[in-house]
Amino acid sequence: MSVVIPAPKSFLAAWALGLFLGFFGADRFYLGKYKSGAVKFLTAGGLGIWWLIDLIIILVGKAKDKDGNLLDASKGQRWAAIAVSVLFIAWLISLPRDTASSTEDSSYTQSSTTTESSASAVPDVSPTPVTVESPTPDVSPSPEPSPTTNDTAAGKEAFSFYAHREISDMLKDIDDMKSRAKERSSLRLMGNLIEIMWNKTQLEDLTPPTSISKKWFASLEKLDVQRDALSEKISAFVSEEITSSQMQKAISTFRAAVLNLENLADKVR
């Protein structure tokens, strides 16, 4: 009597379901874990925490189906999935800020429109003013700063404050990644990388002074390249293709790119 061995579940299918429909337990239903999938559905992915944990487990190649079989995945598939997941999560994190800003702008516009309408509805009953001729001084309006730059003293101070705040958070996460690499804690490495990418989206929203503008955005682009390289190294580290020392070297390279941004921000002080 022959024993039928079920084919392993698809990594890409489990990852896509976990990323986009994980709040509804779709990834667990796909893996045959119906009871826990139902609980995950009823709790909205454990208020997002369970969704993120399951997604990380899939990305690091530790997810199993109901029979205990690992998912069928290649190194290239995992690396691509990690890159897409980081970008998707960074986009999700940025949504509340954009929504709140849009709502605030909408409320301000509506309030201004209502005020203007009310003002125009009131009849002009003011008495005719008596005109008294007096010499008018020649006052020329002061030029306003360009909205596309941040060259005022207050603007430079604000840019420096927010830039250093985000960069400081990134450096703390990078130092934590070095410690986690020694412990071979892959899940924490993924979490640190997601937090770093959130800080980077904040840096992209800043308007640098003209003196460093070109170098600032060029450095952000180089940081994207280093991020992709670091994501690939994490994927290789998870599958035990590189050592802890090699992982720490990749983290140090990424740290140097962040320090370049810090040096540019220092010039604004």
Coordinates of C-alpha atoms in Angstrom, one line a residue:
M1 CA 0.0 0.0 0.0
S2 CA 1.6 3.3 -1.1
V3 CA 1.6 6.3 1.1
V4 CA 0.5 9.6 -0.5
I5 CA 2.7 12.5 0.6
P6 CA 0.9 15.8 0.1
A7 CA 2.8 18.4 -1.9
P8 CA 4.1 21.3 0.2
K9 CA 2.1 24.5 0.3
S10 CA 3.2 27.4 -1.9
F11 CA 5.3 30.1 -0.1
L12 CA 4.1 32.8 -2.4
A13 CA 0.4 32.0 -1.9
A14 CA 0.8 31.9 1.9
W15 CA 2.8 35.1 1.9
A16 CA 0.4 37.0 -0.3
L17 CA -2.6 35.9 1.7
G18 CA -0.8 36.7 5.0
L19 CA 0.2 40.2 3.8
F20 CA -3.0 41.4 2.2
L21 CA -5.7 39.2 3.9
G22 CA -3.9 38.2 7.1
F23 CA -6.3 40.3 9.2
F24 CA -9.0 37.8 8.1
G25 CA -6.9 34.7 8.8
A26 CA -6.7 33.8 5.1
D27 CA -3.1 32.5 5.4
R28 CA -4.0 30.1 8.3
F29 CA -7.1 28.8 6.4
Y30 CA -4.8 28.2 3.4
L31 CA -2.3 26.2 5.6
G32 CA -5.2 24.1 6.9
K33 CA -5.3 25.7 10.4
Y34 CA -9.0 26.4 10.4
K35 CA -9.6 26.9 14.2
S36 CA -6.8 29.4 14.7
G37 CA -7.8 31.0 11.4
A38 CA -11.3 31.5 12.7
V39 CA -10.0 33.1 15.9
K40 CA -7.6 35.3 13.9
F41 CA -10.6 36.4 11.7
L42 CA -12.8 37.3 14.7
T43 CA -10.0 39.3 16.4
A44 CA -9.0 41.2 13.2
G45 CA -5.6 39.6 13.1
G46 CA -5.1 39.9 16.9
L47 CA -5.6 43.7 16.5
G48 CA -2.7 43.6 14.0
I49 CA -0.2 42.0 16.2
W50 CA -1.0 38.4 15.2
W51 CA -1.0 39.5 11.6
L52 CA 2.5 40.9 11.8
I53 CA 3.9 37.9 13.7
D54 CA 2.5 35.4 11.2
L55 CA 3.8 37.4 8.3
I56 CA 7.3 37.5 9.8
I57 CA 7.2 33.7 10.4
I58 CA 6.3 33.2 6.8
L59 CA 9.0 35.5 5.6
V60 CA 11.8 33.9 7.6
G61 CA 10.8 30.4 6.3
K62 CA 9.5 29.0 9.6
A63 CA 5.8 28.7 8.7
K64 CA 4.3 25.1 8.5
D65 CA 1.1 23.7 7.3
K66 CA -1.3 21.6 9.5
D67 CA 0.9 18.5 8.8
G68 CA 4.1 20.2 10.0
N69 CA 5.6 20.6 6.5
L70 CA 7.6 23.7 5.7
L71 CA 6.5 25.9 2.8
D72 CA 8.1 25.4 -0.6
A73 CA 10.2 28.6 -1.2
S74 CA 13.4 29.6 -2.9
K75 CA 15.9 32.3 -1.7
G76 CA 14.8 34.7 -4.4
Q77 CA 11.2 34.4 -3.5
R78 CA 11.8 35.1 0.1
W79 CA 14.0 38.1 -0.7
A80 CA 11.4 39.6 -3.0
A81 CA 8.6 39.0 -0.5
I82 CA 10.7 40.7 2.3
A83 CA 11.3 43.8 0.1
V84 CA 7.6 44.1 -0.9
S85 CA 6.4 43.5 2.7
V86 CA 8.7 46.2 4.1
L87 CA 7.5 48.7 1.6
F88 CA 3.8 47.8 2.1
I89 CA 4.1 48.0 5.9
A90 CA 5.9 51.4 5.6
W91 CA 3.1 52.6 3.4
L92 CA 0.5 51.4 6.0
I93 CA 2.2 53.2 8.8
S94 CA 2.2 56.4 6.9
L95 CA -1.5 56.3 6.1
P96 CA -2.8 57.8 9.5
R97 CA -0.6 60.9 9.1
D98 CA -1.8 61.6 5.6
T99 CA -5.4 60.9 6.4
A100 CA -5.3 63.2 9.4
S101 CA -3.6 66.0 7.4
S102 CA -6.2 65.6 4.6
T103 CA -9.0 65.8 7.1
E104 CA -7.5 68.9 8.8
D105 CA -7.1 70.7 5.5
S106 CA -10.6 69.8 4.5
S107 CA -12.0 71.1 7.8
Y108 CA -10.0 74.3 7.4
T109 CA -11.2 74.8 3.9
Q110 CA -14.9 74.2 4.8
S111 CA -14.6 76.6 7.8
S112 CA -13.1 79.3 5.7
T113 CA -15.8 78.9 3.1
T114 CA -18.5 79.1 5.7
T115 CA -17.0 82.2 7.2
E116 CA -16.7 83.9 3.8
S117 CA -20.3 83.1 3.0
S118 CA -21.5 84.4 6.3
A119 CA -19.6 87.6 5.8
S120 CA -21.0 88.2 2.3
A121 CA -24.5 87.7 3.6
V122 CA -24.3 90.6 6.0
P123 CA -25.5 93.9 4.4
D124 CA -23.0 96.8 4.4
V125 CA -24.6 99.3 6.9
S126 CA -21.4 101.1 8.0
P127 CA -21.3 104.9 7.7
T128 CA -19.4 106.6 4.9
P129 CA -15.9 107.3 6.3
V130 CA -14.5 110.8 6.1
T131 CA -11.4 110.8 4.0
V132 CA -8.4 112.6 5.5
E133 CA -5.5 113.1 3.3
S134 CA -2.1 112.3 4.8
P135 CA 1.3 111.5 3.4
T136 CA 1.6 107.7 2.7
P137 CA 5.0 106.3 3.5
D138 CA 6.6 104.2 0.7
V139 CA 6.6 100.7 2.3
S140 CA 7.6 97.9 0.0
P141 CA 6.4 94.4 1.0
S142 CA 9.1 92.1 2.3
P143 CA 9.9 89.1 0.1
E144 CA 8.4 85.9 1.3
P145 CA 10.6 82.8 1.5
S146 CA 10.1 80.3 -1.3
P147 CA 7.7 77.5 -0.3
T148 CA 9.9 74.9 -2.0
T149 CA 12.9 75.7 0.3
N150 CA 13.6 75.8 4.0
D151 CA 16.2 78.6 4.1
T152 CA 14.8 80.7 7.0
A153 CA 16.3 80.5 10.4
A154 CA 13.2 78.9 11.8
G155 CA 13.0 76.5 8.9
K156 CA 16.6 75.3 9.3
E157 CA 16.1 74.8 13.0
A158 CA 12.9 72.8 12.4
F159 CA 14.6 70.7 9.7
S160 CA 17.6 70.0 11.9
F161 CA 15.5 69.0 14.9
Y162 CA 13.2 66.5 13.0
A163 CA 16.1 65.1 10.9
H164 CA 18.3 64.4 13.9
R165 CA 15.3 62.9 15.8
E166 CA 14.6 60.3 13.1
I167 CA 18.2 59.6 12.4
S168 CA 18.8 59.0 16.1
D169 CA 16.0 56.5 16.2
M170 CA 17.5 54.7 13.1
L171 CA 20.9 54.4 14.7
K172 CA 19.4 52.9 17.9
D173 CA 17.6 50.3 15.8
I174 CA 20.8 49.6 13.9
D175 CA 22.8 49.1 17.1
D176 CA 20.0 46.8 18.3
M177 CA 20.3 44.8 15.0
K178 CA 24.0 44.1 15.7
S179 CA 23.1 42.6 19.1
R180 CA 20.3 40.5 17.6
A181 CA 22.6 39.3 14.9
K182 CA 24.9 37.9 17.6
E183 CA 21.9 36.1 19.1
R184 CA 20.6 35.0 15.7
S185 CA 17.3 36.6 16.4
S186 CA 15.8 36.8 12.9
L187 CA 12.4 38.1 14.0
R188 CA 13.9 41.1 15.8
L189 CA 16.0 41.9 12.8
M190 CA 12.9 42.1 10.6
G191 CA 11.2 44.3 13.2
N192 CA 14.1 46.6 13.4
L193 CA 14.3 47.0 9.6
I194 CA 10.5 47.8 9.5
E195 CA 11.0 50.6 12.1
I196 CA 14.0 51.9 10.2
M197 CA 12.0 52.2 7.0
W198 CA 9.3 54.1 8.9
N199 CA 11.9 56.6 10.0
K200 CA 13.1 56.9 6.4
T201 CA 9.7 57.8 5.2
Q202 CA 9.7 60.6 7.8
L203 CA 13.0 61.9 6.5
E204 CA 11.6 61.9 2.9
D205 CA 8.8 64.3 4.0
L206 CA 11.3 66.9 5.3
T207 CA 12.3 69.9 3.1
P208 CA 16.0 70.5 3.5
P209 CA 17.7 73.9 3.0
T210 CA 19.0 74.7 -0.5
S211 CA 22.6 74.3 0.6
I212 CA 22.2 70.5 1.2
S213 CA 19.1 69.8 -0.9
K214 CA 20.8 67.9 -3.7
K215 CA 23.1 65.9 -1.5
W216 CA 20.3 65.1 0.9
F217 CA 18.0 63.5 -1.6
A218 CA 21.0 61.7 -3.3
S219 CA 21.9 60.3 0.1
L220 CA 18.3 59.1 0.6
E221 CA 18.5 57.3 -2.8
K222 CA 21.8 55.6 -1.8
L223 CA 20.1 54.6 1.5
D224 CA 17.4 52.8 -0.6
V225 CA 20.2 50.8 -2.3
Q226 CA 21.8 49.9 1.0
R227 CA 18.4 48.9 2.4
D228 CA 17.8 46.4 -0.4
A229 CA 21.2 44.9 0.1
L230 CA 20.5 44.6 3.9
S231 CA 17.2 43.0 3.2
E232 CA 18.9 40.4 1.0
K233 CA 21.5 39.7 3.8
I234 CA 18.7 39.2 6.3
S235 CA 17.1 36.7 4.0
A236 CA 20.4 34.9 3.7
F237 CA 20.9 35.1 7.4
V238 CA 17.5 33.6 8.1
S239 CA 18.3 30.6 5.9
E240 CA 21.7 30.3 7.6
E241 CA 23.6 31.0 4.4
I242 CA 25.8 33.7 6.1
T243 CA 27.4 33.9 9.5
S244 CA 26.6 36.4 12.3
S245 CA 29.8 38.3 11.5
Q246 CA 28.8 38.7 7.9
M247 CA 25.4 39.9 9.0
Q248 CA 27.0 42.5 11.3
K249 CA 29.3 43.7 8.5
A250 CA 26.2 44.3 6.3
I251 CA 24.6 46.2 9.2
S252 CA 27.7 48.4 9.6
T253 CA 27.6 49.2 5.9
F254 CA 24.0 50.4 6.3
R255 CA 24.9 52.3 9.4
A256 CA 27.6 54.3 7.4
A257 CA 24.9 55.4 4.9
V258 CA 22.7 56.6 7.8
L259 CA 25.7 58.5 9.3
N260 CA 26.2 60.3 6.0
L261 CA 22.7 61.7 6.4
E262 CA 23.5 62.7 9.9
N263 CA 26.6 64.6 8.7
L264 CA 24.5 66.5 6.2
A265 CA 22.0 67.4 8.9
D266 CA 24.8 68.6 11.2
K267 CA 25.8 71.2 8.6
V268 CA 22.4 72.9 9.0
R269 CA 23.0 73.6 12.7

